[in-house]
Amino acid sequence: GKTQRPRWTCSQRLRQRVYGQANVKWMGTPINELKRLPECGGPLPPLKDIRGMHTVMIRTDLLRKGKVPVPYPAVFEDTWDDVHVKMPCSSSNLFPVEDKVYVSTSIYSRSSVRSQTTRSKMPQPVFGLRQVKVNGSLALSKVLEPDAAESLFDSLLPDMVQLALRASELCTKAMPLLKAGMTHSITMSQEQVACLLANAFFCTFPRRNSRSKEYWNYPDINFVRLFESSSSRKIEKLKTIMCYFESITERMPTGLVTFTRKRLGKPPDWKRSIRLTKLHITCEGTIEDDGYGMLQVDFANQFVGGGVTSSGLVQEEIRFLINPELIASRLFTEALDDNDCLIITGTEQYSKYTGYAQTYQWSGRHHDATPRDAWQRRCTEIVAIDALQFRNFLEQFHPCKINRELNKAYCGFARPEVQKEELAAVATGNWGCGVFGGDTRLKALLQMLAAAEAGRDVAYFTFGDSQLMTDVHNIHSFLTLNNITVGEVYGLLQQYYSSVCKSCHSRRPDVSLYSFIYRQVRSLPGAR
């Protein structure tokens, strides 16, 4: 079918007339007309620990702007079971070491061995990393200027050791594992997150250096795999992570971060007559920069963070690197199910970067000026939603796959407890495309449907794909102009599968999804 002529604003038409369509960088609603936090947000309820719903790890009565929060309780809760995080400072954390005198195996508390590292500036090779000459740090030192390398070994690493050793002082409350089927939040200070990440760097979390039976369904948290080689990718990752540690050891941030695993109860009725919301679409900019104050989508792996602690370096891994506090979620978040998501509120961006995947490079410190909310969290809300992976292109158009992706996106976007007028726009892009095999035009449409059902506008970043920008804008304008509802688009998706995909004998159908929608809608009485 023909492509519907886009409905542009006056400024867009003028630019198109003067420069030509190739120079149009955005379409639809101007981005400054979309809602952002904190401006659109309503008042937050009091922050409090709620048994079975919300674990709060600080003294809320002592929470003050600009002051490092006080841990709660005052004394470390030594919990060692299958529903809480096993901490490296626990008295139950035991492991064998070789007695140099008797050449026999004895059992020592890791915490007592770890305390020996305070005797020298450099930590000794006693756990996790076989040689905390630290393979990754040695590799990193090779590409640093001499002064920077000296600072790494004489100052930064010892400071990180001291931070890691404060686990029993800072992370006193037992942290629940966010298991499949749960809806639960954990709120902790940025200082507590930093302590957890220092322990992850030194690989101290017990039973997590390999995918044990106990943690087979959890992401890696210890940085073991990051130190396995000195590839250029891992060097740039380490530069980014060390930038974080350098920043927080110089000046500890004073805010809070909330990690929420959310389970979708009853899925929405996708046949309902709900209108599409506003769309801003651009081939320039990024979710993290231009989508500030919006609900920012992490194109997640089922194991949140994907390959951030190994060799992965695409959208999700990059976001976890520049906002390293996200990595802490890997400590306690079990693999995501089809009907849940992870929402992280309050993380800070510490690094700038250029490139993507093989071309990724750390490019210096970033000063995050994002305002804080009443709970002293940065107004940065990131939602991790994992898309399905498709080996067969046609498979993704099957109704059950469509339902799964719609429900997953809706789970991430919906906040039934919040008034619609207080919801920020969704900042997203090509979710589940690339190596996951998703069709960009289908995924854009599904996210627009889910956002409309959730009552949010959409800011869509095509990452340089100007043709996709035009196509998605055109279909959105066409559907809006003809008052086509979410339910009607959902019906068209089912028709497309039954009449085009089901009988298709090649890898890709002859009729594209958007062409099919144009043709079907134009056949309706009164269509424009």
PDB file of C-alpha atoms in Angstrom, residues 128-238:
ATOM      1  CA  GLY A 128      37.173 -14.563  44.072  1.00  0.00           C
ATOM      2  CA  LEU A 129      39.988 -13.231  41.941  1.00  0.00           C
ATOM      3  CA  ARG A 130      42.846 -15.693  42.198  1.00  0.00           C
ATOM      4  CA  GLN A 131      45.312 -12.839  41.990  1.00  0.00           C
ATOM      5  CA  VAL A 132      44.192  -9.475  43.192  1.00  0.00           C
ATOM      6  CA  LYS A 133      47.056  -8.002  41.521  1.00  0.00           C
ATOM      7  CA  VAL A 134      43.646  -7.746  39.798  1.00  0.00           C
ATOM      8  CA  ASN A 135      43.963  -8.902  36.204  1.00  0.00           C
ATOM      9  CA  GLY A 136      41.602  -6.206  34.966  1.00  0.00           C
ATOM     10  CA  SER A 137      43.335  -3.452  36.915  1.00  0.00           C
ATOM     11  CA  LEU A 138      46.734  -4.526  35.608  1.00  0.00           C
ATOM     12  CA  ALA A 139      45.339  -4.522  32.100  1.00  0.00           C
ATOM     13  CA  LEU A 140      43.823  -1.114  32.727  1.00  0.00           C
ATOM     14  CA  SER A 141      47.121   0.228  34.077  1.00  0.00           C
ATOM     15  CA  LYS A 142      48.747  -0.541  30.713  1.00  0.00           C
ATOM     16  CA  VAL A 143      46.572   2.041  28.961  1.00  0.00           C
ATOM     17  CA  LEU A 144      46.641   4.676  31.712  1.00  0.00           C
ATOM     18  CA  GLU A 145      49.089   7.531  32.009  1.00  0.00           C
ATOM     19  CA  PRO A 146      51.747   6.798  34.685  1.00  0.00           C
ATOM     20  CA  ASP A 147      50.206   9.247  37.179  1.00  0.00           C
ATOM     21  CA  ALA A 148      46.751   7.712  36.721  1.00  0.00           C
ATOM     22  CA  ALA A 149      48.124   4.178  37.101  1.00  0.00           C
ATOM     23  CA  GLU A 150      49.953   5.159  40.289  1.00  0.00           C
ATOM     24  CA  SER A 151      46.760   6.702  41.668  1.00  0.00           C
ATOM     25  CA  LEU A 152      44.849   3.521  40.840  1.00  0.00           C
ATOM     26  CA  PHE A 153      47.116   1.298  42.929  1.00  0.00           C
ATOM     27  CA  ASP A 154      48.106   3.720  45.683  1.00  0.00           C
ATOM     28  CA  SER A 155      44.761   5.386  46.308  1.00  0.00           C
ATOM     29  CA  LEU A 156      41.675   4.203  44.470  1.00  0.00           C
ATOM     30  CA  LEU A 157      41.923   0.430  44.968  1.00  0.00           C
ATOM     31  CA  PRO A 158      42.734   0.753  48.696  1.00  0.00           C
ATOM     32  CA  ASP A 159      39.756   3.094  49.101  1.00  0.00           C
ATOM     33  CA  MET A 160      37.567   0.535  47.354  1.00  0.00           C
ATOM     34  CA  VAL A 161      38.857  -2.195  49.694  1.00  0.00           C
ATOM     35  CA  GLN A 162      37.914  -0.110  52.718  1.00  0.00           C
ATOM     36  CA  LEU A 163      34.463   0.505  51.256  1.00  0.00           C
ATOM     37  CA  ALA A 164      33.964  -3.222  50.630  1.00  0.00           C
ATOM     38  CA  LEU A 165      35.013  -4.026  54.194  1.00  0.00           C
ATOM     39  CA  ARG A 166      32.282  -1.785  55.582  1.00  0.00           C
ATOM     40  CA  ALA A 167      29.520  -4.161  54.449  1.00  0.00           C
ATOM     41  CA  SER A 168      28.564  -5.204  58.001  1.00  0.00           C
ATOM     42  CA  GLU A 169      28.421  -1.533  58.996  1.00  0.00           C
ATOM     43  CA  LEU A 170      26.513  -0.201  55.976  1.00  0.00           C
ATOM     44  CA  CYS A 171      24.321  -3.046  54.675  1.00  0.00           C
ATOM     45  CA  THR A 172      22.884  -4.078  58.033  1.00  0.00           C
ATOM     46  CA  LYS A 173      19.394  -5.094  56.952  1.00  0.00           C
ATOM     47  CA  ALA A 174      18.826  -8.483  55.324  1.00  0.00           C
ATOM     48  CA  MET A 175      18.117  -7.894  51.621  1.00  0.00           C
ATOM     49  CA  PRO A 176      15.368 -10.089  50.165  1.00  0.00           C
ATOM     50  CA  LEU A 177      15.961 -11.874  46.881  1.00  0.00           C
ATOM     51  CA  LEU A 178      13.492 -10.503  44.325  1.00  0.00           C
ATOM     52  CA  LYS A 179      12.258 -13.879  43.165  1.00  0.00           C
ATOM     53  CA  ALA A 180       9.945 -14.771  40.288  1.00  0.00           C
ATOM     54  CA  GLY A 181       6.318 -14.093  41.145  1.00  0.00           C
ATOM     55  CA  MET A 182       7.073 -11.327  43.638  1.00  0.00           C
ATOM     56  CA  THR A 183       6.080  -7.690  43.709  1.00  0.00           C
ATOM     57  CA  HIS A 184       8.540  -6.106  46.117  1.00  0.00           C
ATOM     58  CA  SER A 185      10.740  -3.023  46.469  1.00  0.00           C
ATOM     59  CA  ILE A 186      14.144  -2.470  48.072  1.00  0.00           C
ATOM     60  CA  THR A 187      15.232   1.093  48.875  1.00  0.00           C
ATOM     61  CA  MET A 188      18.830   1.711  49.902  1.00  0.00           C
ATOM     62  CA  SER A 189      21.287   4.585  49.974  1.00  0.00           C
ATOM     63  CA  GLN A 190      23.756   5.241  47.192  1.00  0.00           C
ATOM     64  CA  GLU A 191      26.474   4.584  49.784  1.00  0.00           C
ATOM     65  CA  GLN A 192      25.038   1.116  50.439  1.00  0.00           C
ATOM     66  CA  VAL A 193      24.904   0.451  46.687  1.00  0.00           C
ATOM     67  CA  ALA A 194      28.541   1.558  46.419  1.00  0.00           C
ATOM     68  CA  CYS A 195      29.534  -0.906  49.154  1.00  0.00           C
ATOM     69  CA  LEU A 196      27.766  -3.743  47.329  1.00  0.00           C
ATOM     70  CA  LEU A 197      29.473  -2.828  44.058  1.00  0.00           C
ATOM     71  CA  ALA A 198      32.893  -2.684  45.720  1.00  0.00           C
ATOM     72  CA  ASN A 199      32.304  -6.235  46.944  1.00  0.00           C
ATOM     73  CA  ALA A 200      31.181  -7.232  43.445  1.00  0.00           C
ATOM     74  CA  PHE A 201      34.411  -5.784  42.041  1.00  0.00           C
ATOM     75  CA  PHE A 202      36.497  -7.858  44.467  1.00  0.00           C
ATOM     76  CA  CYS A 203      34.280 -10.883  43.794  1.00  0.00           C
ATOM     77  CA  THR A 204      33.379 -11.526  47.429  1.00  0.00           C
ATOM     78  CA  PHE A 205      29.723 -12.526  47.132  1.00  0.00           C
ATOM     79  CA  PRO A 206      29.592 -16.183  48.160  1.00  0.00           C
ATOM     80  CA  ARG A 207      28.575 -18.918  45.734  1.00  0.00           C
ATOM     81  CA  ARG A 208      28.327 -16.410  42.875  1.00  0.00           C
ATOM     82  CA  ASN A 209      31.620 -16.863  41.000  1.00  0.00           C
ATOM     83  CA  SER A 210      30.045 -19.608  38.906  1.00  0.00           C
ATOM     84  CA  ARG A 211      26.448 -20.429  38.073  1.00  0.00           C
ATOM     85  CA  SER A 212      25.821 -22.732  41.039  1.00  0.00           C
ATOM     86  CA  LYS A 213      22.660 -24.747  41.505  1.00  0.00           C
ATOM     87  CA  GLU A 214      21.529 -22.226  44.098  1.00  0.00           C
ATOM     88  CA  TYR A 215      21.908 -19.209  41.804  1.00  0.00           C
ATOM     89  CA  TRP A 216      21.430 -20.790  38.372  1.00  0.00           C
ATOM     90  CA  ASN A 217      18.516 -18.431  37.651  1.00  0.00           C
ATOM     91  CA  TYR A 218      20.280 -15.218  38.713  1.00  0.00           C
ATOM     92  CA  PRO A 219      22.676 -12.944  36.821  1.00  0.00           C
ATOM     93  CA  ASP A 220      26.379 -12.871  37.664  1.00  0.00           C
ATOM     94  CA  ILE A 221      27.213 -10.216  40.241  1.00  0.00           C
ATOM     95  CA  ASN A 222      30.929 -10.787  40.913  1.00  0.00           C
ATOM     96  CA  PHE A 223      33.175  -9.236  38.271  1.00  0.00           C
ATOM     97  CA  VAL A 224      35.170 -12.439  37.641  1.00  0.00           C
ATOM     98  CA  ARG A 225      34.374 -12.651  33.924  1.00  0.00           C
ATOM     99  CA  LEU A 226      35.228  -8.999  33.416  1.00  0.00           C
ATOM    100  CA  PHE A 227      38.788  -9.768  34.521  1.00  0.00           C
ATOM    101  CA  GLU A 228      39.241 -12.859  32.347  1.00  0.00           C
ATOM    102  CA  SER A 229      40.918 -11.007  29.489  1.00  0.00           C
ATOM    103  CA  SER A 230      42.161  -7.562  28.549  1.00  0.00           C
ATOM    104  CA  SER A 231      40.213  -7.041  25.333  1.00  0.00           C
ATOM    105  CA  SER A 232      39.617  -3.464  24.197  1.00  0.00           C
ATOM    106  CA  ARG A 233      35.939  -3.841  25.103  1.00  0.00           C
ATOM    107  CA  LYS A 234      36.741  -4.828  28.676  1.00  0.00           C
ATOM    108  CA  ILE A 235      39.347  -2.089  29.008  1.00  0.00           C
ATOM    109  CA  GLU A 236      36.715   0.521  28.109  1.00  0.00           C
ATOM    110  CA  LYS A 237      34.244  -1.114  30.500  1.00  0.00           C
ATOM    111  CA  LEU A 238      36.774  -0.988  33.316  1.00  0.00           C
TER     112      LEU A 238
END
